[in-house]
Coordinates of C-alpha atoms and ligand atoms in Angstrom, one line a residue:
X1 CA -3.9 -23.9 -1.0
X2 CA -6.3 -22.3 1.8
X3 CA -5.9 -18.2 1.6
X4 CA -4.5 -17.7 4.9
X5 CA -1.5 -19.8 3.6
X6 CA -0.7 -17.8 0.4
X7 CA -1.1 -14.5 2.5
X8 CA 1.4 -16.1 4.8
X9 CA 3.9 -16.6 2.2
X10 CA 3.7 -12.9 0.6
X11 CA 3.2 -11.0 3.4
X12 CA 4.6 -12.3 6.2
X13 CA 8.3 -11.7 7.7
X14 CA 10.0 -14.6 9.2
X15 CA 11.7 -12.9 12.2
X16 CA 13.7 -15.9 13.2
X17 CA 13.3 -19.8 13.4
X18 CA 10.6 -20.1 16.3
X19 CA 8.7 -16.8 14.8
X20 CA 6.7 -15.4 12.1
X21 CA 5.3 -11.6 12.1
X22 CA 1.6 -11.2 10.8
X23 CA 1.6 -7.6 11.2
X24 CA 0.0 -6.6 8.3
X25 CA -3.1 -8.5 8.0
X26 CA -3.9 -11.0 11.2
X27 CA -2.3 -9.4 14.2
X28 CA -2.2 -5.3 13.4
X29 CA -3.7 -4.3 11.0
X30 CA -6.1 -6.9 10.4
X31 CA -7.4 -7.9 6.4
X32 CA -10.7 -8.7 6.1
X33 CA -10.7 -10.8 3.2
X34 CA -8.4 -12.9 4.9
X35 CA -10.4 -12.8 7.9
X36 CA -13.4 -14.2 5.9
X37 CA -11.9 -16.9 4.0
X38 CA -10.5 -17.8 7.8
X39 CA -13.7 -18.5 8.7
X40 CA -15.4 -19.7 6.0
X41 CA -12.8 -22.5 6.5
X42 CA -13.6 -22.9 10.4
X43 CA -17.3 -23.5 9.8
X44 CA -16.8 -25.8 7.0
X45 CA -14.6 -28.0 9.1
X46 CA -17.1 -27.6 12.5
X47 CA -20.2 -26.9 10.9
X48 CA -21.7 -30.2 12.6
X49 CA -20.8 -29.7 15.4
X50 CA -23.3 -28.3 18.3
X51 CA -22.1 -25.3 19.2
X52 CA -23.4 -23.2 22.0
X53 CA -20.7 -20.2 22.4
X54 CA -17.1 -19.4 20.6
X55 CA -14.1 -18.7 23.1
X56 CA -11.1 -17.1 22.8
X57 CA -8.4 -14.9 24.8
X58 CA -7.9 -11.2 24.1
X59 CA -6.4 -9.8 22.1
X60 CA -5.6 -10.8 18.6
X61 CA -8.3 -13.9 18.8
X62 CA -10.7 -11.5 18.8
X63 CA -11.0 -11.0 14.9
X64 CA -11.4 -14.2 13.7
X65 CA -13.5 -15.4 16.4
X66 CA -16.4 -12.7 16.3
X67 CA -16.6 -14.2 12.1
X68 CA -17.1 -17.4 13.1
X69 CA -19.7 -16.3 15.9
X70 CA -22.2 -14.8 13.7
X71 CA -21.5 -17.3 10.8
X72 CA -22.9 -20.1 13.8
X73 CA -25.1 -17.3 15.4
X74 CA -23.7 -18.0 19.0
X75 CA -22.2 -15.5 21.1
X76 CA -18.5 -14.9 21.3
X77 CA -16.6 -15.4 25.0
X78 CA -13.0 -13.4 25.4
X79 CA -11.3 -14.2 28.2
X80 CA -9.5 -11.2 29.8
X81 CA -6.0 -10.9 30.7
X82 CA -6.6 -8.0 33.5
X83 CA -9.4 -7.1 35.5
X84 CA -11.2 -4.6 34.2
X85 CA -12.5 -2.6 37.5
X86 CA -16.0 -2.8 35.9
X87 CA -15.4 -6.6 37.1
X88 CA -14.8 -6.7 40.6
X89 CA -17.8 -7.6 41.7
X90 CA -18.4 -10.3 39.6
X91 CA -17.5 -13.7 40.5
X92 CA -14.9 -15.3 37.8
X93 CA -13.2 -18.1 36.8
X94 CA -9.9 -17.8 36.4
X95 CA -6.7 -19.9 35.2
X96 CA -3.1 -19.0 35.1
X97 CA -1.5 -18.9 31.5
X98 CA 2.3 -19.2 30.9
X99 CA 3.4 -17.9 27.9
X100 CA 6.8 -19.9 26.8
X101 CA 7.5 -16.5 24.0
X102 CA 7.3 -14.0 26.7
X103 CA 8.2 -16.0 29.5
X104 CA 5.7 -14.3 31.4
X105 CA 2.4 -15.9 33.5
X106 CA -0.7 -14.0 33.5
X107 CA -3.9 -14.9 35.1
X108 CA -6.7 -14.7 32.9
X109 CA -10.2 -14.7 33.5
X110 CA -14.1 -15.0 32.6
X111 CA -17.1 -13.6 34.3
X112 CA -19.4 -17.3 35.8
X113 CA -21.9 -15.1 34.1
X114 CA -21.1 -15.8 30.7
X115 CA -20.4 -20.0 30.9
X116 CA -22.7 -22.7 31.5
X117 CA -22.7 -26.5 32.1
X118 CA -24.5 -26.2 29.2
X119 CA -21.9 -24.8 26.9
X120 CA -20.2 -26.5 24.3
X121 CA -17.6 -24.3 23.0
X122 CA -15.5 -24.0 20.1
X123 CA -12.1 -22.3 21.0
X124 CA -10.7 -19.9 18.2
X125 CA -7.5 -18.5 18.2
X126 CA -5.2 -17.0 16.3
X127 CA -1.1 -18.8 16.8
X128 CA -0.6 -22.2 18.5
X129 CA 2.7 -22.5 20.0
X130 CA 2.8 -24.3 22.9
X131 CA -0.9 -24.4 23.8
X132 CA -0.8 -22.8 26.6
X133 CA -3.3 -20.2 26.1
X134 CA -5.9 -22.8 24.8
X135 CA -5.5 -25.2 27.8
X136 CA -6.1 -22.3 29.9
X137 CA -9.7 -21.5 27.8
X138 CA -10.2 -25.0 27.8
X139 CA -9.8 -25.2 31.7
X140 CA -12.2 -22.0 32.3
X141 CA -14.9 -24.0 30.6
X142 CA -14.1 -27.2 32.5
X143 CA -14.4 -25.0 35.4
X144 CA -17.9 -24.1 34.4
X145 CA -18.8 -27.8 33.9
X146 CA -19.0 -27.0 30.4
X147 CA -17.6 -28.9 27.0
X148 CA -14.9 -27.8 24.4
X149 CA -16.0 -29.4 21.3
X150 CA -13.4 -27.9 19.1
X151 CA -9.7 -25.7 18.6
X152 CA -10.1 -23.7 15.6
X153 CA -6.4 -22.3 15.3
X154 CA -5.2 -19.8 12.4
X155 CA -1.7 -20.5 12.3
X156 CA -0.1 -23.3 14.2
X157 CA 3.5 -24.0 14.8
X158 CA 3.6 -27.6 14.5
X159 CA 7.3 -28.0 15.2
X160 CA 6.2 -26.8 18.7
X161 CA 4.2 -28.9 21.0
X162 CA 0.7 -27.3 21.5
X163 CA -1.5 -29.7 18.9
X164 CA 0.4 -32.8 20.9
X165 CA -1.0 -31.1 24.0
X166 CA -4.0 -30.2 23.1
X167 CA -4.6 -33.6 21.0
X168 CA -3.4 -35.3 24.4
X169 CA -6.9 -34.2 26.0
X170 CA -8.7 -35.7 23.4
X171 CA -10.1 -32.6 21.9
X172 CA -10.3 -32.0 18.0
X173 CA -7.5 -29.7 16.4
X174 CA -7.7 -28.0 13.4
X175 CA -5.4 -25.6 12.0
X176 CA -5.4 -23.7 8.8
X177 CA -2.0 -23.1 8.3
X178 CA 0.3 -25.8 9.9
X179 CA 4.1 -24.2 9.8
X180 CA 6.0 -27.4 9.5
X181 CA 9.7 -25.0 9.4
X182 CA 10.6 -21.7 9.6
X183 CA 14.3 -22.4 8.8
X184 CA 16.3 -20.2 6.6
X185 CA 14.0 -17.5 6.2
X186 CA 11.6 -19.7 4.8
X187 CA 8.1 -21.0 5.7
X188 CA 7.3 -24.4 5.3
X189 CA 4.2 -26.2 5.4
X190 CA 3.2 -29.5 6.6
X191 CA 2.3 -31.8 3.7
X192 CA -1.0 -31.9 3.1
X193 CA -2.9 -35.2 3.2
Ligands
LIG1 P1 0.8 -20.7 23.4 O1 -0.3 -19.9 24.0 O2 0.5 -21.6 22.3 O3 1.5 -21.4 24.5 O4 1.8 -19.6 22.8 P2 2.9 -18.7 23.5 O5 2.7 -18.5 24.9 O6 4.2 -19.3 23.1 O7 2.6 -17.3 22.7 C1 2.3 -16.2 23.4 C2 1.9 -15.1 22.5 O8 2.7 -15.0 21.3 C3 0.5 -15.2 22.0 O9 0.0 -13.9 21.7 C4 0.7 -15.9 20.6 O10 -0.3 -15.7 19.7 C5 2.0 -15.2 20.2 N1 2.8 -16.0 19.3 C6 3.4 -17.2 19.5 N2 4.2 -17.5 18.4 C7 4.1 -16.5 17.5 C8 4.6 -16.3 16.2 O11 5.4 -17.0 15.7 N3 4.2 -15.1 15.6 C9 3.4 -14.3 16.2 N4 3.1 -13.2 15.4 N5 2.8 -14.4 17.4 C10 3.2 -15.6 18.0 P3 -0.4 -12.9 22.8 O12 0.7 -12.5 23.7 O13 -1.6 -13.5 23.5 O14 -0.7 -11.6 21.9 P4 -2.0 -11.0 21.4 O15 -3.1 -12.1 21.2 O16 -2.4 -10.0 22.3 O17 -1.6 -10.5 20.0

Protein backbone atom coordinates (compact mmCIF):
# COMPACT_ATOMS: atom_id res chain seq x y z
CA UNK A 1 0.00 0.00 0.00
CA UNK A 2 1.36 3.53 -1.48
CA UNK A 3 2.43 5.81 1.68
CA UNK A 4 0.01 8.55 1.08
CA UNK A 5 -2.66 5.75 1.75
CA UNK A 6 -1.38 4.49 5.21
CA UNK A 7 -0.85 8.27 6.24
CA UNK A 8 -4.52 8.63 5.24
CA UNK A 9 -5.65 5.99 7.48
CA UNK A 10 -3.66 7.08 10.75
CA UNK A 11 -3.83 10.53 10.44
CA UNK A 12 -6.61 11.64 8.90
CA UNK A 13 -10.16 12.68 10.38
CA UNK A 14 -13.16 11.78 8.46
CA UNK A 15 -15.38 14.87 9.01
CA UNK A 16 -18.36 13.43 7.42
CA UNK A 17 -19.39 11.17 4.39
CA UNK A 18 -18.29 13.57 1.36
CA UNK A 19 -15.10 14.77 3.46
CA UNK A 20 -11.76 13.90 4.80
CA UNK A 21 -9.44 16.52 6.82
CA UNK A 22 -5.56 16.30 5.86
CA UNK A 23 -4.60 18.84 8.20
CA UNK A 24 -1.71 17.53 9.55
CA UNK A 25 0.44 16.42 6.76
CA UNK A 26 -0.98 17.51 3.03
CA UNK A 27 -3.09 20.53 3.43
CA UNK A 28 -1.54 22.55 6.82
CA UNK A 29 1.01 21.52 7.99
CA UNK A 30 2.52 19.75 5.16
CA UNK A 31 4.97 16.21 5.80
CA UNK A 32 7.69 15.95 3.74
CA UNK A 33 8.20 12.45 3.72
CA UNK A 34 4.87 12.09 2.52
CA UNK A 35 5.38 14.72 0.09
CA UNK A 36 8.31 12.71 -1.42
CA UNK A 37 6.97 9.29 -1.62
CA UNK A 38 3.94 11.46 -3.43
CA UNK A 39 6.03 12.21 -5.97
CA UNK A 40 8.25 9.59 -6.30
CA UNK A 41 4.94 7.89 -7.26
CA UNK A 42 3.86 10.69 -9.88
CA UNK A 43 7.11 10.36 -11.84
CA UNK A 44 7.09 6.66 -11.87
CA UNK A 45 3.66 6.62 -13.34
CA UNK A 46 4.52 9.76 -15.99
CA UNK A 47 8.05 9.38 -16.31
CA UNK A 48 7.58 8.85 -20.18
CA UNK A 49 5.73 11.19 -20.79
CA UNK A 50 7.21 14.64 -22.49
CA UNK A 51 6.72 17.02 -20.28
CA UNK A 52 7.37 20.68 -20.77
CA UNK A 53 5.77 22.50 -17.51
CA UNK A 54 3.71 21.16 -14.18
CA UNK A 55 0.28 23.07 -13.48
CA UNK A 56 -1.55 23.44 -10.65
CA UNK A 57 -4.07 25.96 -8.75
CA UNK A 58 -2.97 27.76 -5.54
CA UNK A 59 -3.04 26.92 -2.79
CA UNK A 60 -2.61 23.48 -1.39
CA UNK A 61 -1.31 22.01 -4.97
CA UNK A 62 1.45 23.89 -4.52
CA UNK A 63 3.51 21.26 -2.33
CA UNK A 64 3.36 18.34 -4.24
CA UNK A 65 3.62 19.93 -7.49
CA UNK A 66 7.00 22.01 -7.01
CA UNK A 67 8.43 17.86 -6.02
CA UNK A 68 7.48 16.64 -9.12
CA UNK A 69 8.82 19.88 -11.04
CA UNK A 70 12.36 19.49 -10.07
CA UNK A 71 12.20 15.63 -10.14
CA UNK A 72 11.30 16.31 -14.22
CA UNK A 73 13.34 19.58 -14.13
CA UNK A 74 10.50 21.72 -15.73
CA UNK A 75 9.06 24.73 -14.24
CA UNK A 76 6.02 24.72 -12.11
CA UNK A 77 2.70 26.95 -13.27
CA UNK A 78 0.09 27.97 -10.29
CA UNK A 79 -2.78 29.39 -11.44
CA UNK A 80 -3.99 32.31 -9.19
CA UNK A 81 -7.31 32.66 -7.60
CA UNK A 82 -7.00 36.72 -7.25
CA UNK A 83 -5.19 39.20 -9.09
CA UNK A 84 -2.28 40.06 -7.56
CA UNK A 85 -1.95 44.01 -8.36
CA UNK A 86 1.66 43.12 -9.55
CA UNK A 87 -0.57 41.54 -12.53
CA UNK A 88 -2.60 44.10 -13.98
CA UNK A 89 -0.77 44.79 -16.71
CA UNK A 90 -0.15 41.54 -17.84
CA UNK A 91 -2.37 39.94 -20.27
CA UNK A 92 -4.01 36.53 -18.81
CA UNK A 93 -5.92 33.71 -19.39
CA UNK A 94 -8.51 33.23 -17.35
CA UNK A 95 -11.38 30.53 -16.64
CA UNK A 96 -14.08 30.52 -14.08
CA UNK A 97 -13.95 27.61 -11.40
CA UNK A 98 -17.05 26.38 -9.44
CA UNK A 99 -16.34 24.85 -6.48
CA UNK A 100 -19.43 22.27 -5.62
CA UNK A 101 -17.73 22.18 -1.48
CA UNK A 102 -17.93 25.87 -1.22
CA UNK A 103 -20.55 26.59 -3.48
CA UNK A 104 -18.66 29.48 -4.51
CA UNK A 105 -17.22 30.52 -8.36
CA UNK A 106 -13.95 32.14 -8.51
CA UNK A 107 -12.10 33.22 -11.57
CA UNK A 108 -8.79 32.03 -11.75
CA UNK A 109 -6.03 32.95 -13.88
CA UNK A 110 -2.45 32.71 -15.56
CA UNK A 111 -0.16 35.25 -16.91
CA UNK A 112 0.05 34.34 -21.42
CA UNK A 113 3.54 34.81 -20.30
CA UNK A 114 4.11 31.64 -18.70
CA UNK A 115 2.05 29.05 -21.45
CA UNK A 116 2.88 28.13 -24.82
CA UNK A 117 1.45 26.20 -27.76
CA UNK A 118 4.27 24.41 -27.07
CA UNK A 119 3.51 23.19 -23.64
CA UNK A 120 2.59 19.88 -22.64
CA UNK A 121 1.57 19.92 -19.18
CA UNK A 122 1.11 17.66 -16.41
CA UNK A 123 -1.71 18.91 -14.00
CA UNK A 124 -0.90 18.10 -10.17
CA UNK A 125 -3.21 18.54 -7.52
CA UNK A 126 -3.94 17.71 -4.39
CA UNK A 127 -8.15 16.40 -3.92
CA UNK A 128 -10.36 15.51 -6.84
CA UNK A 129 -13.93 15.95 -6.18
CA UNK A 130 -15.82 17.02 -8.86
CA UNK A 131 -13.05 18.15 -11.20
CA UNK A 132 -13.73 21.32 -11.41
CA UNK A 133 -10.64 22.89 -10.58
CA UNK A 134 -8.70 20.67 -13.11
CA UNK A 135 -10.98 21.41 -16.11
CA UNK A 136 -10.49 24.83 -15.37
CA UNK A 137 -6.27 24.29 -15.54
CA UNK A 138 -6.90 22.15 -18.30
CA UNK A 139 -9.00 24.91 -20.17
CA UNK A 140 -6.19 27.74 -19.46
CA UNK A 141 -3.82 25.56 -21.35
CA UNK A 142 -6.27 24.89 -24.17
CA UNK A 143 -6.51 28.52 -24.20
CA UNK A 144 -2.85 28.76 -24.81
CA UNK A 145 -3.05 26.17 -27.63
CA UNK A 146 -1.17 24.02 -25.44
CA UNK A 147 -1.53 20.04 -24.40
CA UNK A 148 -2.38 18.48 -20.96
CA UNK A 149 -0.68 15.16 -21.09
CA UNK A 150 -1.48 14.12 -17.68
CA UNK A 151 -3.80 14.64 -13.95
CA UNK A 152 -1.48 13.60 -11.29
CA UNK A 153 -4.13 13.74 -8.28
CA UNK A 154 -3.21 13.04 -4.43
CA UNK A 155 -6.36 11.95 -3.14
CA UNK A 156 -9.32 11.44 -5.24
CA UNK A 157 -12.93 10.96 -4.31
CA UNK A 158 -13.98 8.42 -6.62
CA UNK A 159 -17.59 8.23 -5.41
CA UNK A 160 -17.68 11.80 -6.79
CA UNK A 161 -17.67 12.47 -10.45
CA UNK A 162 -14.29 14.36 -11.29
CA UNK A 163 -12.19 11.20 -12.84
CA UNK A 164 -15.61 10.47 -15.05
CA UNK A 165 -15.18 14.11 -16.13
CA UNK A 166 -11.89 14.42 -16.52
CA UNK A 167 -11.58 10.77 -18.17
CA UNK A 168 -14.59 12.08 -20.48
CA UNK A 169 -11.91 14.50 -22.22
CA UNK A 170 -9.73 11.79 -22.88
CA UNK A 171 -7.00 12.82 -20.66
CA UNK A 172 -4.98 10.24 -18.48
CA UNK A 173 -5.96 10.14 -14.59
CA UNK A 174 -3.98 8.89 -12.04
CA UNK A 175 -4.64 9.03 -8.43
CA UNK A 176 -2.71 7.86 -5.54
CA UNK A 177 -5.23 7.36 -3.15
CA UNK A 178 -8.75 6.54 -4.68
CA UNK A 179 -11.39 6.90 -1.63
CA UNK A 180 -13.92 4.42 -2.78
CA UNK A 181 -16.27 5.35 0.78
CA UNK A 182 -16.13 7.45 3.51
CA UNK A 183 -19.07 5.92 5.31
CA UNK A 184 -19.19 5.31 8.92
CA UNK A 185 -16.29 7.06 9.89
CA UNK A 186 -14.30 4.92 7.81
CA UNK A 187 -12.06 5.25 4.69
CA UNK A 188 -12.31 2.91 2.11
CA UNK A 189 -10.28 2.36 -0.79
CA UNK A 190 -11.02 1.28 -4.22
CA UNK A 191 -9.72 -2.31 -4.83
CA UNK A 192 -6.71 -2.30 -6.29
CA UNK A 193 -6.16 -4.07 -9.58
P1 LIG B 1 -13.17 20.03 -7.52
O1 LIG B 1 -12.16 21.08 -7.85
O2 LIG B 1 -12.65 18.62 -7.76
O3 LIG B 1 -14.47 20.26 -8.26
O4 LIG B 1 -13.43 20.09 -5.99
P2 LIG B 1 -14.38 20.99 -5.11
O5 LIG B 1 -14.72 22.26 -5.82
O6 LIG B 1 -15.49 20.13 -4.65
O7 LIG B 1 -13.36 21.34 -3.92
C1 LIG B 1 -13.02 22.65 -3.58
C2 LIG B 1 -11.92 22.69 -2.57
O8 LIG B 1 -12.14 21.74 -1.52
C3 LIG B 1 -10.54 22.38 -3.10
O9 LIG B 1 -9.59 23.04 -2.31
C4 LIG B 1 -10.41 20.87 -2.80
O10 LIG B 1 -9.06 20.48 -2.74
C5 LIG B 1 -11.07 20.80 -1.47
N1 LIG B 1 -11.66 19.51 -1.13
C6 LIG B 1 -12.65 18.86 -1.78
N2 LIG B 1 -12.99 17.75 -1.10
C7 LIG B 1 -12.18 17.70 -0.01
C8 LIG B 1 -12.04 16.79 1.07
O11 LIG B 1 -12.74 15.76 1.21
N3 LIG B 1 -11.09 17.08 1.99
C9 LIG B 1 -10.30 18.18 1.91
N4 LIG B 1 -9.39 18.34 2.87
N5 LIG B 1 -10.41 19.08 0.92
C10 LIG B 1 -11.34 18.82 -0.03
P3 LIG B 1 -9.39 24.61 -2.35
O12 LIG B 1 -10.57 25.37 -1.96
O13 LIG B 1 -8.84 24.95 -3.69
O14 LIG B 1 -8.37 24.80 -1.18
P4 LIG B 1 -6.82 24.93 -1.11
O15 LIG B 1 -6.18 24.33 -2.31
O16 LIG B 1 -6.59 26.40 -1.03
O17 LIG B 1 -6.46 24.17 0.12
Amino acid sequence: MSYLKQKMLTDSVVVNENVVKVDSFLNHQLDPVVLKEISKEFVEYFKEKEITKIMTIEASGIAPAILVASEFDVPMLFAKKAEPSTMKNDDQYSTDVHSFTKNTTSRVLVSTKYLSPDDKVLIIDDFLANGEAALGLMDLVEQAGGETVGIGICVEKSFQPGRQKLEDKGVDVFSIARIASLANNEISFVEEE
